[in-house]
Short mmCIF file of C-alpha atoms in Angstrom, two decimals:
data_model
loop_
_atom_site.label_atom_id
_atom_site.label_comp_id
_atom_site.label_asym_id
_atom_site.label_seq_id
_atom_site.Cartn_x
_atom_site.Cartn_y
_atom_site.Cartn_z
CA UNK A 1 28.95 60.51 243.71
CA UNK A 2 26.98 58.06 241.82
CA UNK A 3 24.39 59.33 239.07
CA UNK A 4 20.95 58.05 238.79
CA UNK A 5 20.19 56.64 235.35
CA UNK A 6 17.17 58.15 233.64
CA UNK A 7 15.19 55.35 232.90
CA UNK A 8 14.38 55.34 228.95
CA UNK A 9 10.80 56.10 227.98
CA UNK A 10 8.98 53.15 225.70
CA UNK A 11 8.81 54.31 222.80
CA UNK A 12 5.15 54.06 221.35
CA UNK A 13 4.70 52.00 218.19
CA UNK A 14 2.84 53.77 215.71
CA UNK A 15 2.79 50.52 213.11
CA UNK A 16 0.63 48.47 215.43
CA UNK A 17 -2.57 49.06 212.81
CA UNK A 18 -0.91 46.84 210.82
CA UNK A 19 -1.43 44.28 212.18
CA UNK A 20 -5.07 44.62 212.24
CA UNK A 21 -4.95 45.85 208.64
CA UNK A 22 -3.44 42.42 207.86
CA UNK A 23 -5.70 39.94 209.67
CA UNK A 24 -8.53 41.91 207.93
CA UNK A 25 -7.21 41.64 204.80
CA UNK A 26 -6.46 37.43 205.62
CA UNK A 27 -10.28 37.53 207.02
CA UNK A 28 -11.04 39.01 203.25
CA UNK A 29 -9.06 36.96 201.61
CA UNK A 30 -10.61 33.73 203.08
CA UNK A 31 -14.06 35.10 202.42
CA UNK A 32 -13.69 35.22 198.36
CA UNK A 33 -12.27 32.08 198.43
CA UNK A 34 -15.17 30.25 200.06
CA UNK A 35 -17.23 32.38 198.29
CA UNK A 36 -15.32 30.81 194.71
CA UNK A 37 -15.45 27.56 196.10
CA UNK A 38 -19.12 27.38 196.60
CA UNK A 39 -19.69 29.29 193.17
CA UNK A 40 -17.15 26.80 191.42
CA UNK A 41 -18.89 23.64 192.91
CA UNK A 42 -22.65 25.14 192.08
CA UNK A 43 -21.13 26.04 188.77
CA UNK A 44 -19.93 22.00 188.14
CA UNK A 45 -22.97 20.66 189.42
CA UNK A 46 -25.20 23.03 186.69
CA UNK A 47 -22.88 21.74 184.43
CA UNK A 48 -23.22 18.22 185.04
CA UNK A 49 -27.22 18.47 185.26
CA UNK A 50 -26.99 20.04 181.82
CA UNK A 51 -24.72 17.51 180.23
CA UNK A 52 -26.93 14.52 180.94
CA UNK A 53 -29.78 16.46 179.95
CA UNK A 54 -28.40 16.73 176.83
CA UNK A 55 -27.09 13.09 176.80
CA UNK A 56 -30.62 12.25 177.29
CA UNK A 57 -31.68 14.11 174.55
CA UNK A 58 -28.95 12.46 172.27
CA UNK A 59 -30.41 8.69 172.98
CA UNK A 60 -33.86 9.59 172.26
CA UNK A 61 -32.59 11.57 169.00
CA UNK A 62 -31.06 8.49 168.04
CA UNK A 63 -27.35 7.84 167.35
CA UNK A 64 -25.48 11.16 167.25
CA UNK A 65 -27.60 13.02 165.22
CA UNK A 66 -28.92 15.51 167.63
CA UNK A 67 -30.93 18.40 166.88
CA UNK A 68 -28.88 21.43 168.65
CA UNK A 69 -31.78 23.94 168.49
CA UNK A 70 -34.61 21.16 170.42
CA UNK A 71 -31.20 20.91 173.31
CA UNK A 72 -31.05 24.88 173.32
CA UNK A 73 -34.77 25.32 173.83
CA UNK A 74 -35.28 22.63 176.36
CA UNK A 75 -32.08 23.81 178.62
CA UNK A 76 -34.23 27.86 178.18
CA UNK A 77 -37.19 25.86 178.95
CA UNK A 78 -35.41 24.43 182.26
CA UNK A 79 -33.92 27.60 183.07
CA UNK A 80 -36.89 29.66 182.77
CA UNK A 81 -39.22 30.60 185.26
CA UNK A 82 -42.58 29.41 184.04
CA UNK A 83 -44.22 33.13 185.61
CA UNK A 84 -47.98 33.91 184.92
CA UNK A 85 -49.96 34.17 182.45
CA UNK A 86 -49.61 37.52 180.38
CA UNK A 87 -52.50 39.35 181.57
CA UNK A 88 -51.20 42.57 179.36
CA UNK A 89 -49.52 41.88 176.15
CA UNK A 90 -50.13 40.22 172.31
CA UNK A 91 -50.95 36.54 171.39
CA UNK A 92 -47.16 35.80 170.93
CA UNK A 93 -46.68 35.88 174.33
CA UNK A 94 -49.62 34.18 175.67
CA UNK A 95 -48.21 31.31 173.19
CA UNK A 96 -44.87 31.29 174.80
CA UNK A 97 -46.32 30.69 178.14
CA UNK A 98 -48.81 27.89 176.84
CA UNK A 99 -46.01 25.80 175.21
CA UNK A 100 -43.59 26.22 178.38
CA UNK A 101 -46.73 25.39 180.38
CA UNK A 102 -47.53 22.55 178.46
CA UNK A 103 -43.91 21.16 178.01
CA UNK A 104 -43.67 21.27 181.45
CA UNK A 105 -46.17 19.26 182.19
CA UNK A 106 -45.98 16.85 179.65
CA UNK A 107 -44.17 14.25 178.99
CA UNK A 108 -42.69 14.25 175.35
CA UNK A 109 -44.64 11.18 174.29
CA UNK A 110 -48.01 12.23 176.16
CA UNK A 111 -47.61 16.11 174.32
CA UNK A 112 -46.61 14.29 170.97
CA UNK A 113 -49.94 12.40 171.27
CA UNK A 114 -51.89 14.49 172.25
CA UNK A 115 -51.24 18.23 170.98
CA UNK A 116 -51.34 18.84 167.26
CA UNK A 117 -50.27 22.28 166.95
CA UNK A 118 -50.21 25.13 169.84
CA UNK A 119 -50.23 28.69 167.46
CA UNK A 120 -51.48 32.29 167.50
CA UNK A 121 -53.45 34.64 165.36
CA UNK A 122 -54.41 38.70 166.35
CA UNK A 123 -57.18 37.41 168.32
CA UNK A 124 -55.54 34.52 170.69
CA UNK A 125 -53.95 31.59 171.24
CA UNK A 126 -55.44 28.14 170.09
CA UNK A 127 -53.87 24.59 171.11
CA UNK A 128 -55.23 22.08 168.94
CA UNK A 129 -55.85 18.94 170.72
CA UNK A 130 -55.60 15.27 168.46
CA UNK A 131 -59.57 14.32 168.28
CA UNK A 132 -58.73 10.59 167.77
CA UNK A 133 -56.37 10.36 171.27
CA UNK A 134 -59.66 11.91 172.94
CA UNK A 135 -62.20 10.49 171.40
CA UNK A 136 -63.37 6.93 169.59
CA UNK A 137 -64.48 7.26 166.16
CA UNK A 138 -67.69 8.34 165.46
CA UNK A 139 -68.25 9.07 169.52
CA UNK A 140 -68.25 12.55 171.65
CA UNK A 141 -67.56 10.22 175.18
CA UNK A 142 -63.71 11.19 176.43
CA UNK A 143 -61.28 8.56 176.48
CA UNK A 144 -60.27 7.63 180.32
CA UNK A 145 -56.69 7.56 178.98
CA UNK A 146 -56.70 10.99 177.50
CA UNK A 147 -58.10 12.92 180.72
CA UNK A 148 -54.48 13.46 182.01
CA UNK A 149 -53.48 15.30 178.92
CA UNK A 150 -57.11 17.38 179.45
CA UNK A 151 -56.24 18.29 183.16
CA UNK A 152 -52.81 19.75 181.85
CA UNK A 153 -54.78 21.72 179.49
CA UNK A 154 -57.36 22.87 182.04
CA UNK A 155 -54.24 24.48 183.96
CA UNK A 156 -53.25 26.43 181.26
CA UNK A 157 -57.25 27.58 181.47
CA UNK A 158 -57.04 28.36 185.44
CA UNK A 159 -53.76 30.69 184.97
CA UNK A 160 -55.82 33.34 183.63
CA UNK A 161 -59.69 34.34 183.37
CA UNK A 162 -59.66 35.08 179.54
CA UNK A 163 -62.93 33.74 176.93
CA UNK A 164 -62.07 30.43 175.93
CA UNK A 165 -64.00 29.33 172.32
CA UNK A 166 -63.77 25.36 172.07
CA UNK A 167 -64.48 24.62 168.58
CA UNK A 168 -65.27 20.86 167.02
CA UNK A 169 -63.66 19.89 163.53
CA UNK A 170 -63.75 16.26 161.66
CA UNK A 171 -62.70 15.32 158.44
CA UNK A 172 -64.74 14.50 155.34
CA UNK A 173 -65.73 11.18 156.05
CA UNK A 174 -69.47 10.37 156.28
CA UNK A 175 -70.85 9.30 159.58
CA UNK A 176 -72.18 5.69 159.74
CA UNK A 177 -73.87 3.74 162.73
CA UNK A 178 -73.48 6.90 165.08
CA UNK A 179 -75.92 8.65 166.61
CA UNK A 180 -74.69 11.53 165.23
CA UNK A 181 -76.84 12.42 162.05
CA UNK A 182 -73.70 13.89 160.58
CA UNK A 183 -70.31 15.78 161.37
CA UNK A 184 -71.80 18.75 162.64
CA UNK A 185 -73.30 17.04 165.71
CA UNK A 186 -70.22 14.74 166.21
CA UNK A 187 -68.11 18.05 166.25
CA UNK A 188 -70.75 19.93 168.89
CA UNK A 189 -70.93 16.69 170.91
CA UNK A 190 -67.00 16.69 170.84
CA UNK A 191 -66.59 20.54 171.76
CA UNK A 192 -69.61 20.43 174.41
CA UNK A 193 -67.83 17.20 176.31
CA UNK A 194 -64.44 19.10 176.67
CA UNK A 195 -66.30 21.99 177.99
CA UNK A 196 -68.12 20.13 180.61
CA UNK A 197 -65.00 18.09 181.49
CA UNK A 198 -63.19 21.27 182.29
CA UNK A 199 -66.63 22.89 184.35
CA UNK A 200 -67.19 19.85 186.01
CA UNK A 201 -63.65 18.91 187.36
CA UNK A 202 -61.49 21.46 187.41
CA UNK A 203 -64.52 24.40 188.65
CA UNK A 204 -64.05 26.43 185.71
CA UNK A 205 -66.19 28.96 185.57
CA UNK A 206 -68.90 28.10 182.50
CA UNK A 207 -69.68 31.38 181.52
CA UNK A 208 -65.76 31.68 179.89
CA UNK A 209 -66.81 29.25 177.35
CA UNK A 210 -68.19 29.31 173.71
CA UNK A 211 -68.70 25.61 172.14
CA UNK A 212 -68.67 25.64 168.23
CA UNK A 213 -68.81 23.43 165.84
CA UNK A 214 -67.20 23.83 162.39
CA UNK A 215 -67.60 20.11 161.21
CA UNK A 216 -65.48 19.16 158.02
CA UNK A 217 -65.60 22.82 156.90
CA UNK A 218 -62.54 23.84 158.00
CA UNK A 219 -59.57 21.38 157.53
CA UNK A 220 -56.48 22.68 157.47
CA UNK A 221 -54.87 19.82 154.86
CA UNK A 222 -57.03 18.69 152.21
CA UNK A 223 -58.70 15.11 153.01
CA UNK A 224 -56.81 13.03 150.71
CA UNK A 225 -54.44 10.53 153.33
CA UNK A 226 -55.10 9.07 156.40
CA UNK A 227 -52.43 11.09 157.83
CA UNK A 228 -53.96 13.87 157.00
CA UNK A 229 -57.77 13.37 157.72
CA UNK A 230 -56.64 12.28 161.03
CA UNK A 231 -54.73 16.22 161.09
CA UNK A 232 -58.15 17.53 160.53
CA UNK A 233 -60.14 15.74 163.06
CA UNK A 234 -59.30 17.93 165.97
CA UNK A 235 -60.62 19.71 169.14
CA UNK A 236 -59.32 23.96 169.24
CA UNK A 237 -59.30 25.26 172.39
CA UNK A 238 -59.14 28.96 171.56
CA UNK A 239 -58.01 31.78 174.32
CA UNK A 240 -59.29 35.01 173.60
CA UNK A 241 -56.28 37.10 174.38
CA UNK A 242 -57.88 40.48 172.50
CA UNK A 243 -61.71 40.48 173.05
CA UNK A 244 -61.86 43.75 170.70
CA UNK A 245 -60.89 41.45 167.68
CA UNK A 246 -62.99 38.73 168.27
CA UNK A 247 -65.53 37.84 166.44
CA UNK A 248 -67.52 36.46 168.79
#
């Protein structure tokens, strides 16, 4: 009598999630390491931007002798977003964004020509502007080969809406041959034309503006060198950041 054989049940495999688990964890595995790659070559590529930025720096230094804190602040300046104007805020900060603004846009040689001194007080910000790389001597009529440094300014002007005082200043020496009877008029003729170049061309509106003229009454070296007569004739252009503590 023969026996029929039970035939032997499959036994289920419980450890079959495994195998999932695993490919997801390959899947994850692959994912960090593109995402290191691609982190890694951004990384290397920042890194060699940076490194010929400051190579660049180092030639124009001159021989080794590099100033590390102009490489720091031009690598924050490159970094940094450039933003708005501060419409809330003190002076300081309207400052910071005026010198980013303006080293931005200008080229070192153009700013070094150009800009004497960009400072604050409790009232605003002022960027003094080099009278003699805007003007001839003895003359109020803007240079052709100043006006690019002029539009740069005039952006800084159309970032915010603020009172803008443009105030005239010459050094001691008397005026001869000019149709200016004296300093005053050549400083009023000097503030008026950088008014009316920045109404005129870049649509700002005219009612912002305040032209003054201090003359040679307020030099900020005494008028005893070149060097330092040609520090006192100068153009401010003066942003109100804190109309309560103006003057004017």
């Amino acid at each position: 009598m023969s026996r029929k054989h039970k035939k032997h049940e499959e036994h289920e495999n419980h450890e079959r999630w495994l195998v999932s688990y695993a490919d997801f964890i390959t899947l994850l595995f692959a994912f960090f390491v593109v995402m290191y790659a691609t982190s890694s070559a951004n990384e290397e590529k920042q890194k060699q931007f940076e490194d010929s930025i400051k190579m660049e720096l180092r030639l124009s230094g001159g021989g080794g002798n590099t100033n590390r804190t102009a490489i720091e602040e031009t690598m924050l300046e490159l970094k940094m977003p450039l933003g708005s104007f501060p419409a809330k805020g003190g002076s300081g900060e309207a400052q910071d964004y005026v010198e980013r603004s303006l080293n931005k846009s200008m080229g070192s040689d153009e700013k070094k020509n150009s800009i004497q001194d960009v400072y604050s007080d409790a009232v605003g910000v002022r960027i003094a502007l080099a009278a003699s790389t805007f003007f001839p001597a003895g003359s109020a009529k803007l240079k052709m080969s100043a006006l690019g440094a002029l539009d740069k300014v005039a952006e800084v002007l159309k970032s915010n809406n603020k009172r803008v005082i443009v105030e005239g200043h010459t050094d001691d020496t008397p005026i001869e041959g000019s149709i200016y009877p004296s300093n005053w008029e050549l400083a009023a003729g000097r503030s008026s034309a950088v008014i009316r170049y920045f109404v005129k061309y870049h649509s700002i509106d005219a009612k912002r503006f305040i032209s003054l003229s201090y003359g040679d009454q307020k030099p900020i070296v005494p008028n005893d060198t070149e060097e330092h007569r040609s520090m006192n004739r100068r153009i401010e252009v003066f942003i109100i950041t804190d109309d309560k503590k103006a003057e004017i």
